[in-house]
């Protein structure tokens, strides 16, 4: 048979790519230059008593994420704007001075930035790496959607599988169902998207087990909706599927009542 829809949104994939790489690039643009300068200074520095700090400010978000900014005025009047981000459980104000590199006196920064350099590098790598990984996951989603579309472009044998719902989230546009299933002796996880008013084809009254099909040429499932509109079926075929599954639903209810 063929599929009318595959339950994987290419639009979602592109959105994930855009958000992931945009945030990763934004954090890199915001922090990379300051971090590199402060790292060079941290290797060999001294207190710069002849420099001044102007417009210094630190803000703490979520109790631990702190970002600070300030303008450093050098003895010759040159101004350097510094930005930094780190994790700290500190409460109250920060006291800091200005330091300069012994190797290049033009490089100035806050002493606070040098003291937190290791923490800043880790936070930078975590943010940039994490959101870049999100963008890569978006690419993987697009590739999976492309492979699945090719698999069902022509009529193909589909294997039915019983899947266990892990999470189900509904938005104003659609709903996302994460589930796990067994195929060829391996337990796998997948995510499918249904329309907002659609419901999965549940196999039990607790709505934890759902019916999916896996095209023979791939291991990616297509989660079926209650109306069986995901597959290219006739009305008679849909009626036959529901009739075939009804005894299974009854058996599940009997088994669970027996255990209780």
CSV table of C-alpha atoms in Angstrom, one decimal:
chain,number,residue,atom,x,y,z
A,1,UNK,CA,0.0,0.0,0.0
A,2,UNK,CA,1.0,3.7,-0.1
A,3,UNK,CA,0.9,6.4,2.5
A,4,UNK,CA,-0.9,9.7,2.2
A,5,UNK,CA,1.2,11.3,4.9
A,6,UNK,CA,4.3,10.1,6.8
A,7,UNK,CA,3.9,12.0,10.1
A,8,UNK,CA,7.3,13.8,9.8
A,9,UNK,CA,7.2,17.5,9.2
A,10,UNK,CA,9.9,19.0,6.9
A,11,UNK,CA,8.8,22.4,8.1
A,12,UNK,CA,9.6,21.4,11.7
A,13,UNK,CA,13.0,20.2,10.5
A,14,UNK,CA,13.8,23.5,8.8
A,15,UNK,CA,12.6,25.4,11.9
A,16,UNK,CA,14.9,23.3,14.1
A,17,UNK,CA,17.8,23.9,11.8
A,18,UNK,CA,17.2,27.7,11.7
A,19,UNK,CA,16.8,28.0,15.5
A,20,UNK,CA,19.7,25.7,16.4
A,21,UNK,CA,22.3,27.4,14.1
A,22,UNK,CA,20.9,30.9,14.6
A,23,UNK,CA,21.3,30.7,18.4
A,24,UNK,CA,24.7,28.9,18.1
A,25,UNK,CA,25.9,31.6,15.7
A,26,UNK,CA,24.5,34.4,17.9
A,27,UNK,CA,26.3,33.2,21.0
A,28,UNK,CA,29.5,32.7,19.1
A,29,UNK,CA,29.3,36.2,17.7
A,30,UNK,CA,28.5,37.7,21.1
A,31,UNK,CA,31.2,35.9,23.1
A,32,UNK,CA,33.9,34.4,20.9
A,33,UNK,CA,36.0,37.6,20.4
A,34,UNK,CA,35.9,38.6,24.1
A,35,UNK,CA,36.6,35.0,25.2
A,36,UNK,CA,39.6,34.7,23.0
A,37,UNK,CA,41.0,38.1,24.1
A,38,UNK,CA,40.5,37.2,27.8
A,39,UNK,CA,42.1,33.8,27.3
A,40,UNK,CA,45.2,35.4,25.9
A,41,UNK,CA,45.3,37.9,28.8
A,42,UNK,CA,44.8,35.1,31.4
A,43,UNK,CA,48.1,33.4,30.4
A,44,UNK,CA,50.2,36.3,31.7
A,45,UNK,CA,48.6,39.4,33.1
A,46,UNK,CA,49.0,42.2,35.6
A,47,UNK,CA,46.8,44.7,37.4
A,48,UNK,CA,46.2,47.9,35.4
A,49,UNK,CA,45.7,50.6,38.0
A,50,UNK,CA,45.9,53.3,35.4
A,51,UNK,CA,42.7,52.1,33.6
A,52,UNK,CA,39.1,52.8,34.6
A,53,UNK,CA,35.8,51.0,34.4
A,54,UNK,CA,32.7,52.7,33.1
A,55,UNK,CA,29.1,51.5,32.8
A,56,UNK,CA,29.8,48.2,34.5
A,57,UNK,CA,26.8,45.9,35.0
A,58,UNK,CA,26.1,42.3,35.9
A,59,UNK,CA,22.7,40.5,35.6
A,60,UNK,CA,21.9,37.1,36.9
A,61,UNK,CA,19.2,35.0,35.3
A,62,UNK,CA,17.7,31.7,36.6
A,63,UNK,CA,19.7,32.2,39.8
A,64,UNK,CA,23.0,30.9,38.2
A,65,UNK,CA,23.5,32.4,34.7
A,66,UNK,CA,25.4,35.7,35.0
A,67,UNK,CA,26.4,38.0,32.2
A,68,UNK,CA,28.4,41.1,32.7
A,69,UNK,CA,29.4,44.1,30.5
A,70,UNK,CA,31.5,47.1,31.0
A,71,UNK,CA,33.6,49.7,29.2
A,72,UNK,CA,37.3,49.9,30.0
A,73,UNK,CA,39.0,53.3,29.5
A,74,UNK,CA,42.7,53.0,28.9
A,75,UNK,CA,45.2,55.7,30.1
A,76,UNK,CA,45.3,57.1,26.5
A,77,UNK,CA,41.5,57.3,26.4
A,78,UNK,CA,41.0,54.3,24.2
A,79,UNK,CA,37.8,52.4,25.1
A,80,UNK,CA,37.3,48.6,25.1
A,81,UNK,CA,33.8,47.1,25.5
A,82,UNK,CA,33.9,43.7,27.3
A,83,UNK,CA,31.1,41.2,27.5
A,84,UNK,CA,31.2,37.9,29.5
A,85,UNK,CA,28.9,35.1,30.5
A,86,UNK,CA,29.4,32.5,33.3
A,87,UNK,CA,27.6,30.4,35.9
A,88,UNK,CA,27.8,31.5,39.5
A,89,UNK,CA,25.8,31.1,42.7
A,90,UNK,CA,27.0,34.5,43.8
A,91,UNK,CA,24.6,37.0,45.4
A,92,UNK,CA,25.0,40.7,45.7
A,93,UNK,CA,27.5,42.9,43.8
A,94,UNK,CA,30.8,42.0,42.1
A,95,UNK,CA,34.0,43.9,42.9
A,96,UNK,CA,36.6,43.8,40.2
A,97,UNK,CA,39.4,45.7,38.6
A,98,UNK,CA,41.2,46.0,35.3
A,99,UNK,CA,44.0,43.8,34.2
A,100,UNK,CA,46.3,43.9,31.1
A,101,UNK,CA,48.4,41.4,29.2
A,102,UNK,CA,52.1,41.6,30.0
A,103,UNK,CA,52.7,40.4,26.4
A,104,UNK,CA,50.5,43.1,24.8
A,105,UNK,CA,49.7,46.1,26.9
A,106,UNK,CA,46.8,47.1,24.6
A,107,UNK,CA,44.8,44.1,25.7
A,108,UNK,CA,42.6,45.0,28.7
A,109,UNK,CA,39.8,43.2,30.4
A,110,UNK,CA,38.1,42.8,33.8
A,111,UNK,CA,39.8,40.8,36.5
A,112,UNK,CA,36.5,39.0,37.0
A,113,UNK,CA,36.7,37.8,33.4
A,114,UNK,CA,40.1,36.3,33.9
A,115,UNK,CA,39.1,34.6,37.2
A,116,UNK,CA,36.1,33.0,35.5
A,117,UNK,CA,37.9,32.1,32.2
A,118,UNK,CA,37.6,28.3,32.6
A,119,UNK,CA,34.0,28.5,33.5
A,120,UNK,CA,33.3,30.8,30.6
A,121,UNK,CA,35.0,28.5,28.1
A,122,UNK,CA,32.9,25.5,29.3
A,123,UNK,CA,29.6,27.5,29.2
A,124,UNK,CA,30.5,28.8,25.7
A,125,UNK,CA,31.2,25.3,24.4
A,126,UNK,CA,28.0,24.0,26.0
A,127,UNK,CA,25.8,26.7,24.5
A,128,UNK,CA,27.3,26.7,21.0
A,129,UNK,CA,27.8,22.9,20.9
A,130,UNK,CA,24.3,22.2,22.2
A,131,UNK,CA,22.5,24.5,19.8
A,132,UNK,CA,24.7,23.4,16.9
A,133,UNK,CA,23.7,19.8,17.8
A,134,UNK,CA,20.1,20.9,17.7
A,135,UNK,CA,20.6,22.2,14.1
A,136,UNK,CA,22.3,18.9,13.1
A,137,UNK,CA,19.3,17.1,14.6
A,138,UNK,CA,17.1,19.2,12.2
A,139,UNK,CA,19.2,18.0,9.3
A,140,UNK,CA,18.8,14.4,10.5
A,141,UNK,CA,15.0,14.9,10.7
A,142,UNK,CA,15.0,16.2,7.0
A,143,UNK,CA,17.0,13.2,5.9
A,144,UNK,CA,14.7,10.8,7.7
A,145,UNK,CA,11.6,12.4,6.1
A,146,UNK,CA,13.2,12.3,2.7
A,147,UNK,CA,14.1,8.6,3.0
A,148,UNK,CA,10.6,7.7,4.3
A,149,UNK,CA,8.9,9.7,1.5
A,150,UNK,CA,11.0,7.8,-1.1
A,151,UNK,CA,10.1,4.5,0.7
A,152,UNK,CA,6.4,5.0,0.3
A,153,UNK,CA,6.5,6.8,-3.1
A,154,UNK,CA,5.3,3.5,-4.6
A,155,UNK,CA,3.2,0.8,-3.1
A,156,UNK,CA,5.2,-1.1,-0.5
A,157,UNK,CA,4.7,-3.9,2.0
A,158,UNK,CA,4.1,-2.4,5.5
A,159,UNK,CA,4.6,-4.3,8.7
A,160,UNK,CA,2.2,-3.4,11.6
A,161,UNK,CA,3.9,-2.7,15.0
A,162,UNK,CA,2.5,-2.0,18.4
A,163,UNK,CA,4.1,1.1,19.9
A,164,UNK,CA,4.1,2.5,23.4
A,165,UNK,CA,3.4,6.2,23.8
A,166,UNK,CA,6.1,8.1,25.8
A,167,UNK,CA,4.9,11.7,25.5
A,168,UNK,CA,2.1,13.5,23.7
A,169,UNK,CA,2.2,17.3,23.3
A,170,UNK,CA,-0.5,19.3,21.6
A,171,UNK,CA,0.0,22.9,20.2
A,172,UNK,CA,-2.3,25.3,18.4
A,173,UNK,CA,-1.1,23.8,15.1
A,174,UNK,CA,-0.6,20.1,15.6
A,175,UNK,CA,0.4,17.5,18.1
A,176,UNK,CA,3.6,15.6,18.6
A,177,UNK,CA,3.8,12.0,19.8
A,178,UNK,CA,7.0,10.3,21.0
A,179,UNK,CA,6.9,6.6,21.2
A,180,UNK,CA,8.9,3.4,21.3
A,181,UNK,CA,8.5,0.2,19.3
A,182,UNK,CA,10.3,-3.1,18.7
A,183,UNK,CA,11.5,-4.1,15.3
A,184,UNK,CA,13.8,-7.0,14.4
A,185,UNK,CA,14.5,-7.6,18.0
A,186,UNK,CA,15.5,-4.0,18.7
A,187,UNK,CA,13.7,-1.4,20.7
A,188,UNK,CA,13.6,1.9,18.9
A,189,UNK,CA,12.2,5.4,19.5
A,190,UNK,CA,10.4,7.7,17.0
A,191,UNK,CA,8.5,10.9,16.9
A,192,UNK,CA,5.4,11.6,14.7
A,193,UNK,CA,3.3,14.6,14.0
A,194,UNK,CA,-0.5,14.4,13.6
A,195,UNK,CA,-3.0,17.2,12.9
A,196,UNK,CA,-4.4,19.1,15.8
A,197,UNK,CA,-7.8,17.4,15.9
A,198,UNK,CA,-6.4,13.9,15.0
A,199,UNK,CA,-5.8,11.2,17.6
A,200,UNK,CA,-3.5,8.2,17.3
A,201,UNK,CA,-5.0,4.7,16.6
A,202,UNK,CA,-5.0,3.6,20.3
A,203,UNK,CA,-5.1,-0.2,21.0
A,204,UNK,CA,-6.0,0.1,24.7
A,205,UNK,CA,-8.4,2.1,26.9
A,206,UNK,CA,-5.6,3.7,28.8
A,207,UNK,CA,-4.3,5.2,25.5
A,208,UNK,CA,-0.8,4.0,26.0
A,209,UNK,CA,-0.5,1.6,23.1
A,210,UNK,CA,-0.8,2.8,19.5
A,211,UNK,CA,-0.7,1.2,16.1
A,212,UNK,CA,2.0,2.0,13.5
A,213,UNK,CA,3.3,0.6,10.3
A,214,UNK,CA,6.9,0.3,9.1
A,215,UNK,CA,7.6,0.2,5.3
A,216,UNK,CA,9.6,-2.9,4.4
A,217,UNK,CA,12.4,-0.8,2.9
A,218,UNK,CA,13.1,1.3,6.0
A,219,UNK,CA,13.0,1.1,9.8
A,220,UNK,CA,11.1,4.4,10.3
A,221,UNK,CA,7.5,4.0,11.3
A,222,UNK,CA,4.4,5.8,10.3
A,223,UNK,CA,2.1,6.4,13.3
A,224,UNK,CA,-1.5,5.7,12.3
A,225,UNK,CA,-4.3,8.1,13.2
A,226,UNK,CA,-7.7,6.9,14.5
A,227,UNK,CA,-9.4,7.6,11.1
A,228,UNK,CA,-6.6,5.7,9.3
A,229,UNK,CA,-6.2,8.6,6.9
A,230,UNK,CA,-2.4,8.3,7.0
A,231,UNK,CA,-2.7,5.3,4.6
A,232,UNK,CA,-4.2,5.2,1.2
A,233,UNK,CA,-7.1,2.9,2.1
A,234,UNK,CA,-10.6,2.5,0.9
A,235,UNK,CA,-13.5,2.9,3.3
A,236,UNK,CA,-14.0,-0.9,3.2
A,237,UNK,CA,-10.4,-1.5,4.1
A,238,UNK,CA,-10.6,0.9,7.0
A,239,UNK,CA,-13.7,-0.8,8.3
A,240,UNK,CA,-11.9,-4.2,8.0
A,241,UNK,CA,-8.9,-2.9,10.0
A,242,UNK,CA,-11.1,-1.6,12.8
A,243,UNK,CA,-13.0,-4.9,12.9
A,244,UNK,CA,-9.7,-6.9,13.0
A,245,UNK,CA,-8.3,-4.8,15.9
A,246,UNK,CA,-11.4,-4.7,18.0
A,247,UNK,CA,-11.0,-8.2,19.4
A,248,UNK,CA,-7.4,-7.3,20.3
A,249,UNK,CA,-8.6,-4.3,22.3
A,250,UNK,CA,-11.1,-6.5,24.1
A,251,UNK,CA,-8.3,-9.0,25.0
A,252,UNK,CA,-6.1,-6.2,26.4
A,253,UNK,CA,-9.0,-5.0,28.7
A,254,UNK,CA,-9.6,-8.6,29.9
A,255,UNK,CA,-6.0,-9.2,30.6
A,256,UNK,CA,-5.6,-6.1,32.6
A,257,UNK,CA,-8.7,-6.6,34.7
A,258,UNK,CA,-7.5,-10.1,35.4
A,259,UNK,CA,-4.2,-8.9,36.8
A,260,UNK,CA,-6.0,-6.5,39.1
